[in-house]
mmCIF file with all atom_site columns, C-alpha atoms in Angstrom:
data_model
loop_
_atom_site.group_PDB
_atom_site.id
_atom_site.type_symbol
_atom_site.label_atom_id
_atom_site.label_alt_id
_atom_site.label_comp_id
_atom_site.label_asym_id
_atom_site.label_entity_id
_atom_site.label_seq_id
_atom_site.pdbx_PDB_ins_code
_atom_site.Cartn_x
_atom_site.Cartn_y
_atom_site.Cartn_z
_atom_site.occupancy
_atom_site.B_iso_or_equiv
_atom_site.pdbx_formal_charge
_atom_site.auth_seq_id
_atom_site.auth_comp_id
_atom_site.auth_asym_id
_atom_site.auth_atom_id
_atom_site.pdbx_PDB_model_num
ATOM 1   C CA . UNK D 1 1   ? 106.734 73.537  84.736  1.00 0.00 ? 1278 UNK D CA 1
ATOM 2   C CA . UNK D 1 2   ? 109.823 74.424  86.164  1.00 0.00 ? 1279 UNK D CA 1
ATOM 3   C CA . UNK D 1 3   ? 110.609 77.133  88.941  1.00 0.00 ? 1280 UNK D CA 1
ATOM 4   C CA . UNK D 1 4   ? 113.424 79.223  88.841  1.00 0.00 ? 1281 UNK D CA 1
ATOM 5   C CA . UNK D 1 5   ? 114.612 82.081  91.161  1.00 0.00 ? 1282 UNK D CA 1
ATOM 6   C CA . UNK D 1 6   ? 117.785 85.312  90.457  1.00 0.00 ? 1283 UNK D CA 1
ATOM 7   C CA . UNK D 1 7   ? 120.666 85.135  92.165  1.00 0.00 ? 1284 UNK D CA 1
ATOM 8   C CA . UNK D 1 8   ? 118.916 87.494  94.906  1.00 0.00 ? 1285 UNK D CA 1
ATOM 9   C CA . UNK D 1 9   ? 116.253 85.192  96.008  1.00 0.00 ? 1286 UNK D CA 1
ATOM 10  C CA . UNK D 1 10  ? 118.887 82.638  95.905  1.00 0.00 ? 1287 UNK D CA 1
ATOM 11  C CA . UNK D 1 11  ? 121.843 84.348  98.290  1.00 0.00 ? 1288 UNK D CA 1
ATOM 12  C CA . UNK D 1 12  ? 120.337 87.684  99.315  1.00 0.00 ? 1289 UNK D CA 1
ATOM 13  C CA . UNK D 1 13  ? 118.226 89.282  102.358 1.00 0.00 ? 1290 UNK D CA 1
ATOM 14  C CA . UNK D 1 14  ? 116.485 92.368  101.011 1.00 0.00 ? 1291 UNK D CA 1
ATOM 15  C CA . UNK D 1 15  ? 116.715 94.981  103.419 1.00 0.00 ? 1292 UNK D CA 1
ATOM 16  C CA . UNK D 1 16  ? 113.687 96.533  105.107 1.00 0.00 ? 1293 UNK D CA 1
ATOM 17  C CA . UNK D 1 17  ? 112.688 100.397 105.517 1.00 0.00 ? 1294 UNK D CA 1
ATOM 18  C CA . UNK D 1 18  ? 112.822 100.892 109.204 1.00 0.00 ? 1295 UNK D CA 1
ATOM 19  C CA . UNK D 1 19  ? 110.062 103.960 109.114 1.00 0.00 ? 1296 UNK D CA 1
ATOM 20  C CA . UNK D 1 20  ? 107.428 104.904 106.781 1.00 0.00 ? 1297 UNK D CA 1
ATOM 21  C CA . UNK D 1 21  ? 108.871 106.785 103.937 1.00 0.00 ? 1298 UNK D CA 1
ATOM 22  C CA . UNK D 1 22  ? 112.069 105.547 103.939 1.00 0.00 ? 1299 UNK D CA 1
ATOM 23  C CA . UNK D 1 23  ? 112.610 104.118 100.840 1.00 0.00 ? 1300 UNK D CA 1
ATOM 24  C CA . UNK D 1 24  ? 114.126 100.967 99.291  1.00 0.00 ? 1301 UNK D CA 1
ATOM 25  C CA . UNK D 1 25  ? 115.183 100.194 96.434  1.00 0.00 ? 1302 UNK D CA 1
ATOM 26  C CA . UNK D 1 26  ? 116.524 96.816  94.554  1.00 0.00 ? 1303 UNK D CA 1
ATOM 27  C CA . UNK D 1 27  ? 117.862 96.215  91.007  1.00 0.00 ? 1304 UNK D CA 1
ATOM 28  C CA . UNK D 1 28  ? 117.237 92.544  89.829  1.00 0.00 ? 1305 UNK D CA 1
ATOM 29  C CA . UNK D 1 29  ? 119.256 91.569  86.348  1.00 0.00 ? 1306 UNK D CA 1
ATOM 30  C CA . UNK D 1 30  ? 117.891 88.030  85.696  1.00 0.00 ? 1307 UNK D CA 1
ATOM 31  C CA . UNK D 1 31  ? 119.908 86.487  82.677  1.00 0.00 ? 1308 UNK D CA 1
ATOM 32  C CA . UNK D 1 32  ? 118.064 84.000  80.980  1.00 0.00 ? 1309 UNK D CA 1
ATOM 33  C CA . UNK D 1 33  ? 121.416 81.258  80.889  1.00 0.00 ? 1310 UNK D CA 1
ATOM 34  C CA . UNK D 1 34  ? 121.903 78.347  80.992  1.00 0.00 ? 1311 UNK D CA 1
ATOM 35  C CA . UNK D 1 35  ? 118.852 77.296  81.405  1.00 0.00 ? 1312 UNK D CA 1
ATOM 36  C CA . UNK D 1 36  ? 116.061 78.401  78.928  1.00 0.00 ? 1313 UNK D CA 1
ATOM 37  C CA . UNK D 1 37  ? 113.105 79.936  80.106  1.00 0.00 ? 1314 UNK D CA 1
ATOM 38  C CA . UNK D 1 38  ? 109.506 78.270  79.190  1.00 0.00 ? 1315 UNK D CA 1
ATOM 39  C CA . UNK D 1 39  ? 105.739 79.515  79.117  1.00 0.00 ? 1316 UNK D CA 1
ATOM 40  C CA . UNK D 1 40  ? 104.827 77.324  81.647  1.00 0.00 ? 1317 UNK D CA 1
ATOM 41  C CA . UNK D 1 41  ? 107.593 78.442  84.072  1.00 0.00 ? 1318 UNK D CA 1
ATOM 42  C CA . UNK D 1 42  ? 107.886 80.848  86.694  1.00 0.00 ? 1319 UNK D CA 1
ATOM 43  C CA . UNK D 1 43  ? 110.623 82.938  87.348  1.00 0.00 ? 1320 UNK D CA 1
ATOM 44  C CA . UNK D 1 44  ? 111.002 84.365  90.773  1.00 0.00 ? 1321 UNK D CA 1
ATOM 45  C CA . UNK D 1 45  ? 113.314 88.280  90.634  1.00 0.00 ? 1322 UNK D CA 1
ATOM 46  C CA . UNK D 1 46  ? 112.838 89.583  94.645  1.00 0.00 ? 1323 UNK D CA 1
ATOM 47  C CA . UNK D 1 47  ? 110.600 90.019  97.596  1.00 0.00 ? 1324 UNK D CA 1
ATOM 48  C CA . UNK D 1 48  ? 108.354 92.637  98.472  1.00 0.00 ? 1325 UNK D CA 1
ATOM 49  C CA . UNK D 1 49  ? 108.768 92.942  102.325 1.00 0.00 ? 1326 UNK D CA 1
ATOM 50  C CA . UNK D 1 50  ? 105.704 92.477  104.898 1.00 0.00 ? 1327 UNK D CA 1
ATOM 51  C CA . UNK D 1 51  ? 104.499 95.839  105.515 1.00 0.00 ? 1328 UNK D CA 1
ATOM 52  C CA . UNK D 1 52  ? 106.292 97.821  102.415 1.00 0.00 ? 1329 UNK D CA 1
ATOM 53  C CA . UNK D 1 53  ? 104.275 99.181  99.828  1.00 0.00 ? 1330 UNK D CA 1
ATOM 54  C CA . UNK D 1 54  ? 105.613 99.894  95.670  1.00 0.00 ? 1331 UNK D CA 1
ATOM 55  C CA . UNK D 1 55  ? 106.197 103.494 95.174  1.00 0.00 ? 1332 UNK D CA 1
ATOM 56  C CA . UNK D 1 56  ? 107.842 102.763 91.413  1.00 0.00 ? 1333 UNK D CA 1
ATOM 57  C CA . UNK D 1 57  ? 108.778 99.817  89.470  1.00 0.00 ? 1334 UNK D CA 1
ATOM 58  C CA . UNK D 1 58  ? 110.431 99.109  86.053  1.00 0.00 ? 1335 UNK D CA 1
ATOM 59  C CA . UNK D 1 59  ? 110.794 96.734  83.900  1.00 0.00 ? 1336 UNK D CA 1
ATOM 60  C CA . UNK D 1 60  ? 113.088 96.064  80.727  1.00 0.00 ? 1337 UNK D CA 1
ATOM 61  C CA . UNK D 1 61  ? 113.981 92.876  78.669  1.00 0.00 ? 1338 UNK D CA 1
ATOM 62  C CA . UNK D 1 62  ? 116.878 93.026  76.057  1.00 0.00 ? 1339 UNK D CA 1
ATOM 63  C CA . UNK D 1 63  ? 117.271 90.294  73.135  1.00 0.00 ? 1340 UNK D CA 1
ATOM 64  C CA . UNK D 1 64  ? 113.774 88.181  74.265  1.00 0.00 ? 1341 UNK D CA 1
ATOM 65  C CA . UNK D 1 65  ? 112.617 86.425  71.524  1.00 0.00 ? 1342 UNK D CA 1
ATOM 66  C CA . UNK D 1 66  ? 109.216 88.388  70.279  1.00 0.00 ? 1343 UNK D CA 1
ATOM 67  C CA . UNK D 1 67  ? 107.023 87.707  73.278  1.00 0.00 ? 1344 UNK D CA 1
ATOM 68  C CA . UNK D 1 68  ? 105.187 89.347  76.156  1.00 0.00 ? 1345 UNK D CA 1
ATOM 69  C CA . UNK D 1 69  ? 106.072 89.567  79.848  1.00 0.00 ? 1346 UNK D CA 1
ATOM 70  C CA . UNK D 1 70  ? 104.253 89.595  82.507  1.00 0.00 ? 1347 UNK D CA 1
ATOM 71  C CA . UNK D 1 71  ? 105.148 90.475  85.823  1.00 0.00 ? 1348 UNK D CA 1
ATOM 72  C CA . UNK D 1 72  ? 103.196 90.414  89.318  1.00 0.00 ? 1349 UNK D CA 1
ATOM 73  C CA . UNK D 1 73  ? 103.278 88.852  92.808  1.00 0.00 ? 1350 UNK D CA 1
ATOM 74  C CA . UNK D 1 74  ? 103.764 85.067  93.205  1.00 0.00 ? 1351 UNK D CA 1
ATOM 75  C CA . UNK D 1 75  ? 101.261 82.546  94.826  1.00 0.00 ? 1352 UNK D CA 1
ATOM 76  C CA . UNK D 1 76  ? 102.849 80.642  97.929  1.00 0.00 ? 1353 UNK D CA 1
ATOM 77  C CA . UNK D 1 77  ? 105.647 81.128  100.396 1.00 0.00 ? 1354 UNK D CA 1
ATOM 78  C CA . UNK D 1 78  ? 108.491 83.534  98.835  1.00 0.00 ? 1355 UNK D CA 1
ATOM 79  C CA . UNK D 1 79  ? 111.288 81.448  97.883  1.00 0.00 ? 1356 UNK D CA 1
ATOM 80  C CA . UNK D 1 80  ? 109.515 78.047  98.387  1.00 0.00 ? 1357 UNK D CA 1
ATOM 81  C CA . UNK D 1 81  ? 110.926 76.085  94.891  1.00 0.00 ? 1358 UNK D CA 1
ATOM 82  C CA . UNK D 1 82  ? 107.265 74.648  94.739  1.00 0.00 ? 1359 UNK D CA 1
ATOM 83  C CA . UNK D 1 83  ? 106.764 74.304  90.204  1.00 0.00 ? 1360 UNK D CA 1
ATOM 84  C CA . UNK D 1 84  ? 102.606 74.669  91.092  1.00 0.00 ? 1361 UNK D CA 1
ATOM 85  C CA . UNK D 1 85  ? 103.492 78.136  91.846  1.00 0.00 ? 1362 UNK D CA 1
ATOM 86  C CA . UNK D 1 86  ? 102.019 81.418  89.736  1.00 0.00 ? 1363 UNK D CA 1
ATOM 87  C CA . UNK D 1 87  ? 102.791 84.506  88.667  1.00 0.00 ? 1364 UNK D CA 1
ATOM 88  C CA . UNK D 1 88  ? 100.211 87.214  88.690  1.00 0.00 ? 1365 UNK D CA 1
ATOM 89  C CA . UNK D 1 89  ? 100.057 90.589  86.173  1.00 0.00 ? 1366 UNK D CA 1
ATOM 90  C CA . UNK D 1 90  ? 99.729  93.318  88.712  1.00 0.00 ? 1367 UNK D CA 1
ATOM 91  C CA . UNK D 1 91  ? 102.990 95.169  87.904  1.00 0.00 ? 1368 UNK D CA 1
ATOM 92  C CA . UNK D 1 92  ? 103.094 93.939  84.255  1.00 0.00 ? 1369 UNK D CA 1
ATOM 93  C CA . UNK D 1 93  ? 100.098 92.438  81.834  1.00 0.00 ? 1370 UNK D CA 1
ATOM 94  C CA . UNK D 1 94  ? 101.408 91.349  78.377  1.00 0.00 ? 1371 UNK D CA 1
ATOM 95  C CA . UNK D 1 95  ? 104.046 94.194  78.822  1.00 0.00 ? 1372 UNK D CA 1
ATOM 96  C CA . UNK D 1 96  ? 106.034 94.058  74.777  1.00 0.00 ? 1373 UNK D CA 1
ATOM 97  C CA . UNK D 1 97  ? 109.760 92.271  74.992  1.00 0.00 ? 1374 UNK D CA 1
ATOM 98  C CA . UNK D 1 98  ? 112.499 94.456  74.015  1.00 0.00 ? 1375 UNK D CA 1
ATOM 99  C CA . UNK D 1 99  ? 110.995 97.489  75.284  1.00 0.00 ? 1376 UNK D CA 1
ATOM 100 C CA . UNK D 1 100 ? 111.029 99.428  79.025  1.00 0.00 ? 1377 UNK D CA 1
ATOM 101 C CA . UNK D 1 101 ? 107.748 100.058 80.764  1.00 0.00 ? 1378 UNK D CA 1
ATOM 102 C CA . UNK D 1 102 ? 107.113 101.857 84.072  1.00 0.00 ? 1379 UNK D CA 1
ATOM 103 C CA . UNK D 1 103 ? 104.290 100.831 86.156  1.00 0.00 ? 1380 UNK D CA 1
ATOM 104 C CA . UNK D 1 104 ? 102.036 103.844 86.563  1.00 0.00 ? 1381 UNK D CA 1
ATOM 105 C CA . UNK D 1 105 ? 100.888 105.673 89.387  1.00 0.00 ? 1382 UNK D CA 1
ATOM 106 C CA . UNK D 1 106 ? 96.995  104.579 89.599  1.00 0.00 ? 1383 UNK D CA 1
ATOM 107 C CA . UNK D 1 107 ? 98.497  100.579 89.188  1.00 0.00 ? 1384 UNK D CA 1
ATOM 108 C CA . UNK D 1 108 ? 100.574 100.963 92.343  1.00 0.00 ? 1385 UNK D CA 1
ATOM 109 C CA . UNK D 1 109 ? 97.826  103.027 94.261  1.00 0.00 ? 1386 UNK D CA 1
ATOM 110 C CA . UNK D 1 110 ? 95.963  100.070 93.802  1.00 0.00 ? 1387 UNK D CA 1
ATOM 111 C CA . UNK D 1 111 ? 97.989  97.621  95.596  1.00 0.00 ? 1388 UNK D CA 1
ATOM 112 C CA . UNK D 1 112 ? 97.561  97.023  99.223  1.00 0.00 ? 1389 UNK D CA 1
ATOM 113 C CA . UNK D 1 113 ? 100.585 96.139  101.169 1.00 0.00 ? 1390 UNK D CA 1
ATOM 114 C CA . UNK D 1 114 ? 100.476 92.824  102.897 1.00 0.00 ? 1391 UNK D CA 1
ATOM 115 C CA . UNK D 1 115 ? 101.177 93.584  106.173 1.00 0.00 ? 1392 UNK D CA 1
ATOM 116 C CA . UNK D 1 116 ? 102.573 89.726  107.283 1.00 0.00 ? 1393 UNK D CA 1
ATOM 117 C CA . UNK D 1 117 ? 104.398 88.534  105.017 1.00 0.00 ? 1394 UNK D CA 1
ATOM 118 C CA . UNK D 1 118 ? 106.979 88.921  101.980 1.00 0.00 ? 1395 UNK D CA 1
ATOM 119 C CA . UNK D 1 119 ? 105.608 88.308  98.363  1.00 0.00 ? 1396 UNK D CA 1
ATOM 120 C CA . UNK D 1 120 ? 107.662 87.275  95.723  1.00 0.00 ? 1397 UNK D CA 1
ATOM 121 C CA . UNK D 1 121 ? 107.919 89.071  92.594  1.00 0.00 ? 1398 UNK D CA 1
ATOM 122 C CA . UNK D 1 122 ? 108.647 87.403  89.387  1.00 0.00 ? 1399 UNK D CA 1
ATOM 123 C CA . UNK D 1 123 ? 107.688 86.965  85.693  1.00 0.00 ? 1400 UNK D CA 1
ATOM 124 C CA . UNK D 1 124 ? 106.612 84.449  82.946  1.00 0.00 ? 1401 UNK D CA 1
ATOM 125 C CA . UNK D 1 125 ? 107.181 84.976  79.179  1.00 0.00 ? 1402 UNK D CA 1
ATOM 126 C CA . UNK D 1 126 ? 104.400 84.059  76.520  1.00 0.00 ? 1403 UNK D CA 1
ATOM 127 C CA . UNK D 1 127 ? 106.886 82.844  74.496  1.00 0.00 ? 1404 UNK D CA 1
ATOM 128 C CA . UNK D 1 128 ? 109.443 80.223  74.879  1.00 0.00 ? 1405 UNK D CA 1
ATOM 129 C CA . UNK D 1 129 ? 112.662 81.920  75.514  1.00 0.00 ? 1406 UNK D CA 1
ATOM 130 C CA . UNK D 1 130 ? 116.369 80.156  74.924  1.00 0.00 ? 1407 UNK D CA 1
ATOM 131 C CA . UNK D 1 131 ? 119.205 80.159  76.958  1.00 0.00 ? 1408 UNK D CA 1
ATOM 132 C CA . UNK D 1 132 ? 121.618 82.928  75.914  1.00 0.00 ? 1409 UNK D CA 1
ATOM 133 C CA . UNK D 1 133 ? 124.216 84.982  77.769  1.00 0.00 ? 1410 UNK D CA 1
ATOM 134 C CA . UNK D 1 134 ? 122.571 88.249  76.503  1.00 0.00 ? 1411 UNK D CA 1
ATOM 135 C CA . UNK D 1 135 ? 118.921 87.692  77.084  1.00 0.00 ? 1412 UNK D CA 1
ATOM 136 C CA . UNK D 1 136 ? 118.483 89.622  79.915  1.00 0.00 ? 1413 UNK D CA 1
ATOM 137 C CA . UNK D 1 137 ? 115.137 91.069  82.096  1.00 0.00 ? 1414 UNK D CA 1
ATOM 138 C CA . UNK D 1 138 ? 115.809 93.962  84.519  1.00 0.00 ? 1415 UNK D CA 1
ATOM 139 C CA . UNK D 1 139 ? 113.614 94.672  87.241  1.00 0.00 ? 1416 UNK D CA 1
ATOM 140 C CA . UNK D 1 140 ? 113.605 98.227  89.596  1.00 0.00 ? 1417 UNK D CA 1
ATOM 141 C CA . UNK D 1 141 ? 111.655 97.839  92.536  1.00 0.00 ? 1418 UNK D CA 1
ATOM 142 C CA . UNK D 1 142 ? 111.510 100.997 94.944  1.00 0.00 ? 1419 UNK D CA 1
ATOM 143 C CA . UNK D 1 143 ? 109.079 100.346 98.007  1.00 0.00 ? 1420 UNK D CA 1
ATOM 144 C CA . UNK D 1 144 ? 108.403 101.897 101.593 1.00 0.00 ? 1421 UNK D CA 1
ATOM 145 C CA . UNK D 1 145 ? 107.025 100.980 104.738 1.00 0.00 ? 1422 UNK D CA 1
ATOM 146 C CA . UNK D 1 146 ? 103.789 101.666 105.199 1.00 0.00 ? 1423 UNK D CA 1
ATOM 147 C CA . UNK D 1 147 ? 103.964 102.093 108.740 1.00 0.00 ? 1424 UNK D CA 1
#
């Protein structure tokens, strides 16, 4: 299993609303190159800060081999490269390739915010995915503070 991380979770701070209702929001384009993407491997897009809560999320793949994605909070520490790491479905369970989905209303009622600590988002594929300059996943993540 191998554990790999976008370009934001590599360089990037997210910022943080500074009042409730303020809200944030961060594009992720995660490019499946050069290395290929697995079923057993975890792909970590963003954070969710401590104390934010989703208020709309998005998802979209483009030339993914015919699979399903799914898409949720990460176990552990965000950013910790640990390969024992997960990826839960709460934002995305078995979500088609190739086509956009929105995460509706009653799904991000549902989700508490963690009020300690970031969460990383990411995604696994139920398909084995090659490497390939066009095979793209986009991720919108708008979120607020809850307090």
């Amino acid at each position: 299993m191998a554990y790999l991380k976008s370009n934001l979770v590599k360089m990037v701070t997210q910022s943080v609303p500074d009042r409730a209702g303020e809200i944030h929001e961060v594009f992720v384009e995660y490019t499946i190159n050069p290395a290929a993407v697995n079923t057993v491997d975890v792909v970590e897009l963003c954070n969710l800060p401590a104390m934010a809560k989703i208020v709309e999320c998005d998802v979209f793949t483009q030339n993914f081999a015919a699979a399903n994605v799914n898409v949720g909070f990460m176990s552990g520490a965000y950013g910790n490269p640990d390969g024992a790491r997960t990826v839960g479905t709460q934002l995305f369970n078995a979500q088609a390739a190739n086509a956009a989905a929105t995460v509706g209303l009653a799904t991000l009622a549902g989700i508490a915010a963690d009020e300690n600590n970031d969460r990383g988002i990411g995604f696994t594929v139920s398909v084995n995915q090659t490497a390939g300059a066009t095979k793209k996943l986009f991720l919108r993540l708008r979120y607020t503070r809850t307090s």
